[in-house]
Coordinates of C-alpha atoms in Angstrom, one line a residue:
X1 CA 0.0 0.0 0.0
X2 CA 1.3 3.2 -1.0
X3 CA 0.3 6.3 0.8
X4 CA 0.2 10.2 -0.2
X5 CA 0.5 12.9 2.3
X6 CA -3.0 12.6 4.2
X7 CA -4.3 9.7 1.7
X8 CA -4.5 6.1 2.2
X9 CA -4.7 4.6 -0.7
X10 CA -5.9 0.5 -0.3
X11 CA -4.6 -2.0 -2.9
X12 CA -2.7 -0.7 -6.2
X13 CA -4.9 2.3 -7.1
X14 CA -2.9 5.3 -6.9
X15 CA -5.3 9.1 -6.9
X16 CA -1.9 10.8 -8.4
X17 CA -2.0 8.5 -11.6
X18 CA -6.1 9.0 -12.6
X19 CA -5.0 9.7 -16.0
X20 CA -9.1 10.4 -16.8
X21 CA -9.6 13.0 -14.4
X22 CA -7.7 15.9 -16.0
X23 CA -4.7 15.7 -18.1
X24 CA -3.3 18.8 -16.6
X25 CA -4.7 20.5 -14.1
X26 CA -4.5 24.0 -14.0
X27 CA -1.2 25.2 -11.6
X28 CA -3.0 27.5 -8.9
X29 CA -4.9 23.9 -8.0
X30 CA -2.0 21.7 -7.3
X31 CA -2.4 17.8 -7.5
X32 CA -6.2 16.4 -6.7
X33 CA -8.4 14.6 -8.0
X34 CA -10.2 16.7 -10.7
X35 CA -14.1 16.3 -12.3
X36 CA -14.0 15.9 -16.2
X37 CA -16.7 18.6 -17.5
X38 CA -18.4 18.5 -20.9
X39 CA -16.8 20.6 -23.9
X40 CA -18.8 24.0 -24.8
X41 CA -18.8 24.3 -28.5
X42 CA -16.5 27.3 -29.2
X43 CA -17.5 30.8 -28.8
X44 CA -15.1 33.6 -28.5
X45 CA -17.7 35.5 -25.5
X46 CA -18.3 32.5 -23.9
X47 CA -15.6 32.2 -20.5
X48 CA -13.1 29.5 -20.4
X49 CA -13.9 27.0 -18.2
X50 CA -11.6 25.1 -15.4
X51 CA -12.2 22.2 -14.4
X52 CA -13.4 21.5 -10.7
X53 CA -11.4 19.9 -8.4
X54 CA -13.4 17.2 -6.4
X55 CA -10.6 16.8 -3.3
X56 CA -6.9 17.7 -3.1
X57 CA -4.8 19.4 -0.5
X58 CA -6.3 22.3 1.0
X59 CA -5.1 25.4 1.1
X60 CA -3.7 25.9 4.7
X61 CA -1.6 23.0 4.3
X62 CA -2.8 20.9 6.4
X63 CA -1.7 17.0 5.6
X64 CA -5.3 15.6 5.3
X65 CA -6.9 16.3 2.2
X66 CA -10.4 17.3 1.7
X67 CA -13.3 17.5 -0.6
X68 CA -16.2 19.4 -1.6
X69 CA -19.1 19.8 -3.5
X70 CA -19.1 22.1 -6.7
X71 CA -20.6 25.0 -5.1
X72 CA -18.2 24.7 -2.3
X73 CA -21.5 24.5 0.2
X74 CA -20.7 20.8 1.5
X75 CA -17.3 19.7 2.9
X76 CA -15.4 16.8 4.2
X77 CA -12.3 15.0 4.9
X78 CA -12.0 11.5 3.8
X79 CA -9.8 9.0 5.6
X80 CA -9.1 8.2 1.8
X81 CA -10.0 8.4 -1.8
X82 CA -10.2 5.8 -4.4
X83 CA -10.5 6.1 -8.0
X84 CA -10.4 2.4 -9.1
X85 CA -9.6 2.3 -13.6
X86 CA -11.7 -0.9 -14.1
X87 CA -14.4 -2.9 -12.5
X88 CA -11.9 -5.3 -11.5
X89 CA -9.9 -2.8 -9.2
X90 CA -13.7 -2.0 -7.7
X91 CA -14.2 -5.7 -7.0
X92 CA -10.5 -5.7 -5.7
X93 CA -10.9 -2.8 -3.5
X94 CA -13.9 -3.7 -1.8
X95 CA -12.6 -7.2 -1.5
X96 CA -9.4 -6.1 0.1
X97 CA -11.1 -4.0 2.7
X98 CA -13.6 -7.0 3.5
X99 CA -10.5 -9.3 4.4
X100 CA -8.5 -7.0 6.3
X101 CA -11.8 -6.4 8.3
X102 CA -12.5 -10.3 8.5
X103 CA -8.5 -10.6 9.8
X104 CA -8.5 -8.3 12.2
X105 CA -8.4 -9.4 15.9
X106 CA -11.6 -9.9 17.9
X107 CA -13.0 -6.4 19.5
X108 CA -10.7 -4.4 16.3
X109 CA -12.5 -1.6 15.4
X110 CA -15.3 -2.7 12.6
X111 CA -14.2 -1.5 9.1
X112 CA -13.7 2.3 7.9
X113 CA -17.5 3.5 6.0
X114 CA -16.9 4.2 2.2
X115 CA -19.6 6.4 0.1
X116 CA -19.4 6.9 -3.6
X117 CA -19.3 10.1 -5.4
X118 CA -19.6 11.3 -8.7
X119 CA -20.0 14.7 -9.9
X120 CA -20.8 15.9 -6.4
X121 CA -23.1 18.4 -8.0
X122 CA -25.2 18.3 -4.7
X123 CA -26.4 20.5 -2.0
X124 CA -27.2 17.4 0.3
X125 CA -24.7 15.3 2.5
X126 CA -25.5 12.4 1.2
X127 CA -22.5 11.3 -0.6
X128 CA -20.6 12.3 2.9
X129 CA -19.0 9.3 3.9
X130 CA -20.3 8.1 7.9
X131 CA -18.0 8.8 10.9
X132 CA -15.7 6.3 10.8
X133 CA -14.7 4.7 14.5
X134 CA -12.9 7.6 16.7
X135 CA -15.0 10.1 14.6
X136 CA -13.0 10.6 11.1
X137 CA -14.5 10.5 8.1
X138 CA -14.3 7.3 5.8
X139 CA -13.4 6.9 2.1
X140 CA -14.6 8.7 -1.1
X141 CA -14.5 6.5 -3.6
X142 CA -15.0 8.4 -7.3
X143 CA -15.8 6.3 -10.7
X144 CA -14.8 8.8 -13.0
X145 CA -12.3 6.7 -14.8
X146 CA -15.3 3.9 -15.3
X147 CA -16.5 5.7 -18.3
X148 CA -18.3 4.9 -21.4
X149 CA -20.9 2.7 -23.4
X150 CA -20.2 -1.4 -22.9
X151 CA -22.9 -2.4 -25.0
X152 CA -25.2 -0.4 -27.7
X153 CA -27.9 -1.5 -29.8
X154 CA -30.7 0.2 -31.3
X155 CA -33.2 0.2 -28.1
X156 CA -30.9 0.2 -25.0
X157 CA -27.3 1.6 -24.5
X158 CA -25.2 -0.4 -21.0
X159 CA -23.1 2.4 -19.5
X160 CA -20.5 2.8 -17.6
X161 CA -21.5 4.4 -14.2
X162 CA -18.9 7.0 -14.5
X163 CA -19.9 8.5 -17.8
X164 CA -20.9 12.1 -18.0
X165 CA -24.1 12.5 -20.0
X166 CA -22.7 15.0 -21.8
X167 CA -20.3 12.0 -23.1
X168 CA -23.1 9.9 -23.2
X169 CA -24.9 12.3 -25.7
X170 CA -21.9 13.2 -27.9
X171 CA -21.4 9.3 -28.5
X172 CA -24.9 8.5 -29.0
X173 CA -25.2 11.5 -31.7
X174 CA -22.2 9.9 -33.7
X175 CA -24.1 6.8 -34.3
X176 CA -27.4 8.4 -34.8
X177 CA -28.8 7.8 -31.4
X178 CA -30.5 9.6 -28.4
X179 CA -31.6 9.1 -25.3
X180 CA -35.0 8.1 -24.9
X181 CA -35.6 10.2 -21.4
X182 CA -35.5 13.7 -21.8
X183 CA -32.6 14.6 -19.3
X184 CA -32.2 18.1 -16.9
X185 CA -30.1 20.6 -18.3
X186 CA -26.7 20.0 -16.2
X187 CA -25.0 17.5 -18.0
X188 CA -21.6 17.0 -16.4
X189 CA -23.7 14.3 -13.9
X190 CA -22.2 11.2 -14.0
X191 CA -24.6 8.3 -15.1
X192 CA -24.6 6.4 -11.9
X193 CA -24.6 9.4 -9.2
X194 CA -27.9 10.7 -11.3
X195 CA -29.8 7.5 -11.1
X196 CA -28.8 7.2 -7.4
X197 CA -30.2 10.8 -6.4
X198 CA -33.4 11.0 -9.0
X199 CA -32.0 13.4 -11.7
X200 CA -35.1 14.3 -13.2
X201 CA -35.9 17.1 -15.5
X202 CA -39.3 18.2 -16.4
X203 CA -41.5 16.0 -18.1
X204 CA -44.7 14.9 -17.2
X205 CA -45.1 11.6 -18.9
X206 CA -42.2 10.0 -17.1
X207 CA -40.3 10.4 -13.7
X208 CA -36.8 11.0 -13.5
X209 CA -33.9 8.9 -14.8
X210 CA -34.1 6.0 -12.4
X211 CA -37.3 5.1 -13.9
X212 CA -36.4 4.5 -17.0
X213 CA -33.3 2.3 -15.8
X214 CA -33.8 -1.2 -17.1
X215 CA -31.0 -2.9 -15.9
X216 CA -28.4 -2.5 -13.3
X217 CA -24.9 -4.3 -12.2
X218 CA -23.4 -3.3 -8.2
X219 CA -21.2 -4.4 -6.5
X220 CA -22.2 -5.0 -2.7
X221 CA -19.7 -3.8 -0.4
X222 CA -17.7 -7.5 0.0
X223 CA -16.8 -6.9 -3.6
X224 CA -19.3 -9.3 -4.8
X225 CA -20.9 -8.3 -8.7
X226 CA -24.7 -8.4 -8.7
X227 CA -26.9 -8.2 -11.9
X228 CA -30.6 -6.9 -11.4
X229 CA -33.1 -6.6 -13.7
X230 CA -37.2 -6.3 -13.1
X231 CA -37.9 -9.8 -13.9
X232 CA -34.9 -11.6 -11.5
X233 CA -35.2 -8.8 -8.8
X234 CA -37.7 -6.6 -8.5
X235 CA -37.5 -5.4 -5.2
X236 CA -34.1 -4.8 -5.1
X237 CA -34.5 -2.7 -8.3
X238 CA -37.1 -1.0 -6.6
X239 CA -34.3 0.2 -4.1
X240 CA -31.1 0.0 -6.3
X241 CA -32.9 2.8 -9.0
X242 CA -32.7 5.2 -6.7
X243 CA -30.1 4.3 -4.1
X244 CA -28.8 7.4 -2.6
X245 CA -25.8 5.5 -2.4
X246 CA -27.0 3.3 0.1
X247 CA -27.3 0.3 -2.2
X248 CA -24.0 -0.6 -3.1
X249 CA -21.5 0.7 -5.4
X250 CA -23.5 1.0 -9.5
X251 CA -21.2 0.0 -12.0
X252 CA -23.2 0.1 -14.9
X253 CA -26.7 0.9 -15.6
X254 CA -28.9 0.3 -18.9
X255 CA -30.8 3.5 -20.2
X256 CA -33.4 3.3 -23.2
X257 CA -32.3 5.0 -26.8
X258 CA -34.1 5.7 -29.7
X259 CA -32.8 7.4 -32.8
X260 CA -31.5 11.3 -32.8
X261 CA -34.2 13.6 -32.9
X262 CA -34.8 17.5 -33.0
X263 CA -36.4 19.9 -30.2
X264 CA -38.0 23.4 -30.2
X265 CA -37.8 25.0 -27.2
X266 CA -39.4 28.6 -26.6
X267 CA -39.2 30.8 -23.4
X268 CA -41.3 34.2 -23.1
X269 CA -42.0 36.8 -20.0
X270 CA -45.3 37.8 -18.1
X271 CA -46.1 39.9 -15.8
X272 CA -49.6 39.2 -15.4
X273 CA -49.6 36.3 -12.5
X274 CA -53.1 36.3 -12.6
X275 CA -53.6 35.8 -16.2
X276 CA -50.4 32.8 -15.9
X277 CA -52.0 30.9 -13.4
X278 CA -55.5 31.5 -14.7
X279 CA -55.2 30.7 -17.7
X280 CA -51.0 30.4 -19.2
X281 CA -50.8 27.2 -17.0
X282 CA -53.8 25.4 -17.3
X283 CA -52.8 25.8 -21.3
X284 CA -49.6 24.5 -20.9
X285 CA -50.5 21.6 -19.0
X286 CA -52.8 20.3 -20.9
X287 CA -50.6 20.7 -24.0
X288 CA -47.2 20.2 -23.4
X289 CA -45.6 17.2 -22.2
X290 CA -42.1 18.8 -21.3
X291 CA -42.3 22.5 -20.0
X292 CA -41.4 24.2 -17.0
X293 CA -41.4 27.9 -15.8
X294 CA -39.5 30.3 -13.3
X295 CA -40.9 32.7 -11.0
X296 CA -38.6 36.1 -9.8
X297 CA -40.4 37.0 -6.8
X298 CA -38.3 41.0 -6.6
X299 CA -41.1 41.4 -9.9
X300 CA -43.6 39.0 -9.6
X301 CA -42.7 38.1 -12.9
X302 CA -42.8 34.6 -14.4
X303 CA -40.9 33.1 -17.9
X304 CA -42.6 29.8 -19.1
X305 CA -40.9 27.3 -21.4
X306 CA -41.6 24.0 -23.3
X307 CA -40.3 21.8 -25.7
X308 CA -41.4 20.2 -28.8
X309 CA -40.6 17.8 -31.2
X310 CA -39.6 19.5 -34.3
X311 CA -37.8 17.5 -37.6
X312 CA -33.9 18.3 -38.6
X313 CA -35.3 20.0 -41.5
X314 CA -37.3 22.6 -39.2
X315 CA -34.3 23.4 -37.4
X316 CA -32.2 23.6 -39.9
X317 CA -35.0 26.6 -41.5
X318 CA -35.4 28.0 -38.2
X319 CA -31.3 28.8 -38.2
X320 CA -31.0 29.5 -34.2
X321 CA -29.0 26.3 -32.4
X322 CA -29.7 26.0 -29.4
X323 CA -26.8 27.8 -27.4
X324 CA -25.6 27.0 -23.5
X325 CA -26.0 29.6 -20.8
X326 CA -22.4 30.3 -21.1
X327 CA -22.7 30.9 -24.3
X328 CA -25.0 33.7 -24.1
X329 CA -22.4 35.2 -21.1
X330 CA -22.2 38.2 -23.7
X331 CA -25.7 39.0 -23.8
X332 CA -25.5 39.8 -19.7
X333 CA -23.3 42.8 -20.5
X334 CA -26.8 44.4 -22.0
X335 CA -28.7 45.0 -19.1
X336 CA -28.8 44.1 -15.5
X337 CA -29.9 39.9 -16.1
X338 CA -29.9 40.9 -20.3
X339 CA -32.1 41.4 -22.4
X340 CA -34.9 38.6 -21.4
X341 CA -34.4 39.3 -17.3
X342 CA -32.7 36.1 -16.6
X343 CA -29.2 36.2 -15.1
X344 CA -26.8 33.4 -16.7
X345 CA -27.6 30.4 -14.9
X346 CA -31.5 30.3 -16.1
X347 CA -30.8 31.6 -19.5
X348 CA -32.7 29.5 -22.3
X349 CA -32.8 31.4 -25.6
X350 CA -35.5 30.6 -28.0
X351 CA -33.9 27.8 -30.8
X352 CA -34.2 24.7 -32.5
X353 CA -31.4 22.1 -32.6
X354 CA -30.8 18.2 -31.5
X355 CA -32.2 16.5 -28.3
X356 CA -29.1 17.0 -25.8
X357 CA -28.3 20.3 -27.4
X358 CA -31.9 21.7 -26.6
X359 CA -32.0 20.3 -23.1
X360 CA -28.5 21.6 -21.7
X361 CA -26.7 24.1 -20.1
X362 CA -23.9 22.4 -20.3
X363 CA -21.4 23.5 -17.5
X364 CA -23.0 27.2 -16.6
X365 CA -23.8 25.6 -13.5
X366 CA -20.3 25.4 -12.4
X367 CA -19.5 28.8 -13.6
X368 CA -22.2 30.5 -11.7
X369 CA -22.3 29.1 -7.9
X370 CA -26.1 29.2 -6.1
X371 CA -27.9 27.8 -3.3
X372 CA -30.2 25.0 -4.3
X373 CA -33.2 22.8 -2.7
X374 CA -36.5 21.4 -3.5
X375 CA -39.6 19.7 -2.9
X376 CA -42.1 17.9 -4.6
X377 CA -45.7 17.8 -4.2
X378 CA -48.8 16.9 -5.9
X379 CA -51.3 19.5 -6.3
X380 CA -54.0 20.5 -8.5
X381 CA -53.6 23.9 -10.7
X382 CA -55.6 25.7 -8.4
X383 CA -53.9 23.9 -5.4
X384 CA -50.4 24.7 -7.4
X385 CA -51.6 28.5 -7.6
X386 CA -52.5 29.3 -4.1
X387 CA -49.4 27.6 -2.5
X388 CA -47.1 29.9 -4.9
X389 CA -49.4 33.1 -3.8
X390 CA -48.5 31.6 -0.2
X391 CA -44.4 30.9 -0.9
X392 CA -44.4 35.0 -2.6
X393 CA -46.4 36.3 0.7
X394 CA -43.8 35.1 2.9
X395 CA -40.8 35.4 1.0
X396 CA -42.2 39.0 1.4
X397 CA -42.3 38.5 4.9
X398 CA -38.9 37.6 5.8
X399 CA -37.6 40.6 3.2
X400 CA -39.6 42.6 5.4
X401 CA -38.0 40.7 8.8
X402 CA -34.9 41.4 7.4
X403 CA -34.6 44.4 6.0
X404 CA -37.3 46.3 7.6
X405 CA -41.0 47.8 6.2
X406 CA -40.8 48.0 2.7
X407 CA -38.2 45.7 1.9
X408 CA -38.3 43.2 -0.7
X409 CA -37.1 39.8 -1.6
X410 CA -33.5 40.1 -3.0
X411 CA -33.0 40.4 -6.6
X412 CA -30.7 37.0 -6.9
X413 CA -33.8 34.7 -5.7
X414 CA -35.7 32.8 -8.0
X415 CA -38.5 30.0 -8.0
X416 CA -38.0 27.5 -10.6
X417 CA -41.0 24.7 -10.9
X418 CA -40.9 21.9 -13.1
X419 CA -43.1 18.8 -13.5
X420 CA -42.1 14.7 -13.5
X421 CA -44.8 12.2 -13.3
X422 CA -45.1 9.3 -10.2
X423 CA -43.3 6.7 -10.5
X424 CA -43.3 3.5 -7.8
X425 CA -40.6 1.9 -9.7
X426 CA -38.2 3.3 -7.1
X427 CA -39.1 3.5 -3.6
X428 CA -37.4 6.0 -2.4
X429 CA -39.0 8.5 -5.8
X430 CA -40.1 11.6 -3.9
X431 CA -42.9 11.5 -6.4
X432 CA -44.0 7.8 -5.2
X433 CA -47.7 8.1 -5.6
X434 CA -50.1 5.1 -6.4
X435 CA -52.4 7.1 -8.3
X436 CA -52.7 6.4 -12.0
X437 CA -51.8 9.9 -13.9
X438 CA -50.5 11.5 -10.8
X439 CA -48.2 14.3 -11.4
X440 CA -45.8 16.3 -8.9
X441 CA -44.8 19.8 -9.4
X442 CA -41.3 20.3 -8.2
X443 CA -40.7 23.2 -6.9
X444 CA -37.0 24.7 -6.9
X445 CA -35.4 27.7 -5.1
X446 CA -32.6 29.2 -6.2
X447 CA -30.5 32.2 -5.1
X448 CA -27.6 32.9 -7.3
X449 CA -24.1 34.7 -6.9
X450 CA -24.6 38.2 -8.7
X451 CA -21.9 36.9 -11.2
X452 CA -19.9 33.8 -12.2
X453 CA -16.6 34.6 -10.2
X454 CA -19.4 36.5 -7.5
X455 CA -19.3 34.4 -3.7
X456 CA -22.4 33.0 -2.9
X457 CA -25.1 35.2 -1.0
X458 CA -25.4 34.9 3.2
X459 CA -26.1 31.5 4.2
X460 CA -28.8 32.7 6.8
X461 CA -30.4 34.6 4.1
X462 CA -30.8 31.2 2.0
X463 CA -31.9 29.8 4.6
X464 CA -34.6 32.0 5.7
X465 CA -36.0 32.0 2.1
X466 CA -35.8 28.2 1.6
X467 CA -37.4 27.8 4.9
X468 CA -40.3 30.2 4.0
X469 CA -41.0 27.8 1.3
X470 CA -40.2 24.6 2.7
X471 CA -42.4 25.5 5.4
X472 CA -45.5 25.8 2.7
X473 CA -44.7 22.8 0.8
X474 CA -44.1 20.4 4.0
X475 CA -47.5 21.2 4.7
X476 CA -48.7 20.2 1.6
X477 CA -47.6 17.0 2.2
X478 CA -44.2 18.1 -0.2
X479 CA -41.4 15.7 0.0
X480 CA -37.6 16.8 -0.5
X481 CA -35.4 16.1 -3.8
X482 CA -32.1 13.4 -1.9
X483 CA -29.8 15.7 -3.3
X484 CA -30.9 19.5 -2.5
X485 CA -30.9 21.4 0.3
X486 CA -33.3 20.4 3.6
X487 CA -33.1 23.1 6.4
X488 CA -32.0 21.3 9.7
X489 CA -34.8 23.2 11.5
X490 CA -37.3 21.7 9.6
X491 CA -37.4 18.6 12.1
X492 CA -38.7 15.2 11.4
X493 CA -41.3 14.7 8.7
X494 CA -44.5 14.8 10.5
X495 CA -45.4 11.7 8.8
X496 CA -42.2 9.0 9.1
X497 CA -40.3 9.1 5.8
X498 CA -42.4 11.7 4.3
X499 CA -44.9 9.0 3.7
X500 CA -42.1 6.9 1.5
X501 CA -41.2 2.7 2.0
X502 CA -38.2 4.1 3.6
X503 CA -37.7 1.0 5.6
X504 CA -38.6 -1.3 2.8
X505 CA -36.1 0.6 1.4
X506 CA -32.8 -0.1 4.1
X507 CA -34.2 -3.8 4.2
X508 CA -33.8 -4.0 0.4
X509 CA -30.1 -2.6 1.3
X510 CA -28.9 -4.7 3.4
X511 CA -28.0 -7.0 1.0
X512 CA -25.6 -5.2 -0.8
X513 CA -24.0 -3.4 2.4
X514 CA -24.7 -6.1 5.5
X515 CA -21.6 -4.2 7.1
X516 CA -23.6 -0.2 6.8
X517 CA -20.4 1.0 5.4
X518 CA -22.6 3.1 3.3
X519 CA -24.9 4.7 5.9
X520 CA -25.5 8.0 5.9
X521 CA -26.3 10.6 9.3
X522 CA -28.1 13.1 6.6
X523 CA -30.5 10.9 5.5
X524 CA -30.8 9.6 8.8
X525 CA -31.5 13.1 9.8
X526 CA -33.9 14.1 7.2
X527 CA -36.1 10.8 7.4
X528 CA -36.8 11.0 10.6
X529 CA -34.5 9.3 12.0
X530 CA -35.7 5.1 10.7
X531 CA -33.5 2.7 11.5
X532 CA -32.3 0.3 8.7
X533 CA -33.6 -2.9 9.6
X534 CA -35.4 -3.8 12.6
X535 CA -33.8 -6.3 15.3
X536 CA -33.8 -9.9 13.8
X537 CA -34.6 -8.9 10.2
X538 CA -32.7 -11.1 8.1
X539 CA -31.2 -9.1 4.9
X540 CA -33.0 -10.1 1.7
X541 CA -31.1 -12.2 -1.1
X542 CA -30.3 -11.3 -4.3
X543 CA -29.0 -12.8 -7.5

C-alpha cells in the first residue's frame, strides 16, 4: 500500500495517476483529484472553463486532504479516496477492505465506512462518507475513470457508471442515437450518481432517470458483482434505481435510446400572475408534455418554457441552435440579467437544434455558484396556484424581517418549478404516488451569486427563504429532492419518511452493504430518523 501525504490509498490504485480525471490541471490547484466537464462548443464570448477539483490538498496546508461539493456548500475530509480504472480494481478494492476487516483481531474496530461520489453536484450530504470509529471521516471513492458505453444496440445503451451525460450524448449523436428520457439541463452528472439521487428534469409523462433504468450491475460492499433486472429482482431494483448511495457501489446501468431527434424549445416573460396561473398554465399543462417555468419573486414576474418535437429539417430553416447559458455570457453585459431578465444560470434562448443540445446548459452551472433545494408535491392547478401566492407572501415577509417595512425579496432569488410524473418503480422517488396519472410539481429555489466569479449570498439569508417555502410545501404534504438542500430546522417529517417505503427501502439494502459502510447521518436526519432494519430482520437475497 502506498500512501500520499493525508491519503491512504488501499490496494494498487494510486489518486496521483487517474490519467481520466484531468490531463493537466490547471497550476494555482495543485495535485487532486479533478471532475471531467463537458466541452462547450467554441464561442469567443463564452468564459473558459476550469475544471473542478473534487478533493486535493487544501489550502492551509494541512496534511489531510479534503473535498467538496461544486458549489463549495458541503465539505469533508475522507480517511481516503479511491478512483479504481476498471471494474476489476472496484471488485479488488472492496474485497481487500472486506478481508482486512474479516483478519482483524476480535473487538478491532469494525471497518472504515466508504460512500461513492460522482459529480458531487449536490447540495445534500448524502455522498458524505459516515463517521468512521474515533469520529474521522471514511473513504470517497470516485468512478470517473469507469466511463463509457459497454454495449449499444438500437433500443438500450449499458453504460458505464462514471460517464458524464454530456459523453453519453456526444457518442450517442455519432451513431445516430438519443436518449430516450429527456434529461435536466446540467449534463456533467455522472450516469450512476444521477440514477442514485433522482436526476429528473421536467417532463410529465415519465419520472426522472431511475425510472427509466432497465438494468443495473453493483457491487455490494464484499466486492461481490450483482446483476438486477425487473424480472430476476424486482424489489431490489425498486431500491437500487434510486439508491442514494446506500445500495452498493453502480457500475453500470442500462438507459433506453431511440434514434437522434430534434427539439423546439421557446421561453417568453409575463407579468400578469393572474392571467399565468388563470389561464397560461392550465394551457400549458394540458398541451405540453415537457415545460417548466421560473418565477422572480423581486417582480412578480414569471418566464414559461416548453419543448417540442420539431424535424432536422425545421431546425435547420429556423437557423437559431440551441446555445448553453455560457454561451449567451455576452448577452448579460446588456442589461442588468440581459435582455430577457434572466441572469446566466437560467438563460434559455429561443432555438431549435438536436435533443441533448436543446436540453442543456452544459457546464453554466459550475461557472455560476447558487444555493439549491426542493420539494415535490402533488397539487392540482388551483392547489399549485395558491401555494405559490402563499411561498411569494412570505418570502415577502422575511424581506420585510430582514430588511425592515418595505423591503423586498433580493434580486438573486428565484423559484423555478418543473413537472415529473409518479413513478413507484423506485421506492425511495419523492414522487412515489399510487395514483394512476399522478403528477408532482417540483418546486425549486434558487439564489444565485450576482456573477460567475461573485461568492455565494449569506447562508442565513438562504436559509430563511428556503425555509419560507419549505415550510409551505411540507404542509402540503411536499417531499424533498435526496440531493438538495433540507433546512435542519425543519425537524422530522410529520409523517415517518415523508410517507415513502423508507424501511422497505434499508431492508432491500442490506444486502448489498450487511456491514452499513454506506450509511448516511443526513439521510438519517432528514427521514426521521428510521432505523435500517429492525432487530432480527434477516437481509433479503439477491442474485
Amino acid at each position: 500500500m502506498r500512501k500520499l501525504p493525508g491519503l491512504a490509498l488501499s490496494c494498487c490504485l494510486i489518486l496521483a495517476a487517474i490519467k481520466a480525471a484531468h490531463a493537466t490541471p490547471p497550476a494555482p490547484h495543485g495535485g487532486g483529484l479533478f471532475t471531467t466537464a463537458p466541452p462547450e462548443r467554441t464561442d469567443a464570448a463564452a468564459p473558459a472553463h476550469e475544471p473542478r477539483r473534487l478533493c486535493g490538498p487544501p489550502a492551509d496546508g494541512s496534511p489531510n486532504w479534503e473535498c467538496s461539493n461544486w458549489a463549495g456548500t458541503v465539505k469533508w475530509t475522507p480517511s481516503a479516496v479511491v478512483a479504481p480504472a476498471t471494474e476489476a480494481e472496484l471488485a479488488s478494492y472492496l474485497r481487500a477492505e472486506a478481508a482486512a476487516a474479516a483478519a482483524a483481531a476480535p473487538g478491532a474496530p469494525p471497518r472504515a465506512p466508504l460512500k461513492v461520489v460522482g459529480f458531487a453536484h449536490s447540495w445534500a450530504g448524502l455522498y458524505v462518507p459516515a463517521a468512521a470509529p474515533g469520529g474521522a471521516r471514511g473513504a470517497t471513492l470516485a468512478l470517473h475513470m469507469l466511463s463509457g458505453i459497454t454495449q449499444l444496440n438500437a433500443t438500450h445503451a449499458e453504460v458505464l457508471a462514471g460517464t458524464s451525460f454530456a459523453a453519453l450524448f456526444e457518442e450517442l449523436h455519432s451513431k445516430g442515437l438519443g436518449l430516450a428520457w429527456h434529461p435536466g439541463g446540467i449534463q456533467g452528472l455522472t450516469v450512476g450518481g444521477a440514477v442514485a439521487v433522482g436526476f429528473h428534469g421536467s417532463q410529465m409523462s415519465l419520472g426522472g432517470v431511475s425510472s427509466v433504468v432497465s438494468a443495473l450491475r453493483l457491487y455490494d460492499t464484499d466486492g461481490v458483482p450483482h446483476d438486477l433486472t425487473d424480472d430476476a429482482s424486482p424489489d431490489a431494483m425498486r431500491a437500487a434505481r434510486m439508491g442514494l448511495g446506500m445500495c452498493g457501489v453502480v457500475a453500470r446501468v442500462t438507459l433506453p435510446v431511440v434514434p437522434q431527434f430534434h427539439l423546439r424549445r421557446r421561453r417568453w416573460r409575463t407579468d400578469d400572475l393572474g392571467a399565468f396561473f388563470g389561464e397560461e398554465l392550465p394551457r400549458l399543462k394540458s398541451t405540453y408534455d415537457r415545460f417548466h417555468w421560473y418565477l422572480h419573486p423581486l417582480s412578480e414576474s414569471a418566464w414559461p418554457m416548453y419543448w417540442e418535437p420539431a424535424t432536422a429539417e425545421e431546425s435547420l430553416a429556423e437557423g437559431r441552435p440551441c446555445r448553453t447559458a455560457a454561451e449567451q455570457a455576452e448577452d448579460a453585459l446588456l442589461t442588468e440579467f440581459g435582455p430577457d431578465g434572466l441572469p446566466l444560470i437560467m438563460r434559455w434562448d429561443n432555438c431549435s437544434d438536436v435533443s441533448h443540445l436543446s436540453l442543456t446548459h452544459a457546464v453554466d452551472m459550475e461557472q455560476q455558484p447558487l444555493w439549491n433545494g426542493e420539494y415535490y408535491v402533488s397539487l392540482d392547478t388551483a392547489s399549485e396556484a395558491a401555494a405559490t401566492r402563499e411561498i411569494l407572501r412570505r418570502f415577502d415577509a422575511v424581506a420585510a424581517r430582514r430588511g425592515g417595512p418595505g423591503a423586498r425579496p433580493p434580486r438573486d432569488l428565484w423559484l423555478h418549478v418543473r413537472y415529473v410524473g409518479a413513478d413507484t418503480s423506485a421506492l425511495l422517488n419523492p414522487c412515489y404516488y399510487s395514483e394512476e396519472g399522478a403528477v408532482c410539481a417540483a418546486f425549486e429555489l434558487a439564489i444565485v451569486a450576482p456573477a460567475m466569479d461573485a461568492p455565494l449570498p449569506p447562508w442565513d439569508e438562504w436559509a430563511d427563504y428556503f425555509g419560507a417555502m419549505e415550510d409551505v410545501l411540507r404542509a402540503l404534504g411536499g417531499r424533498p429532492h435526496h440531493a438538495k438542500y433540507t433546512s435542519e430546522s425543519a425537524g422530522p417529517p410529520a409523517v415517518p419518511g415523508f410517507g415513502l417505503p423508507v424501511r422497505e427501502f434499508r431492508k432491500q439494502c442490506a444486502a448489498f452493504d450487511p456491514h452499513r459502510l454506506m450509511r448516511n447521518e443526513v439521510f438519517d436526519r432528514v427521514y426521521g430518523g428510521l432505523q435500517p432494519a429492525e432487530e432480527g430482520e434477516v437481509a433479503v437475497a439477491v442474485s
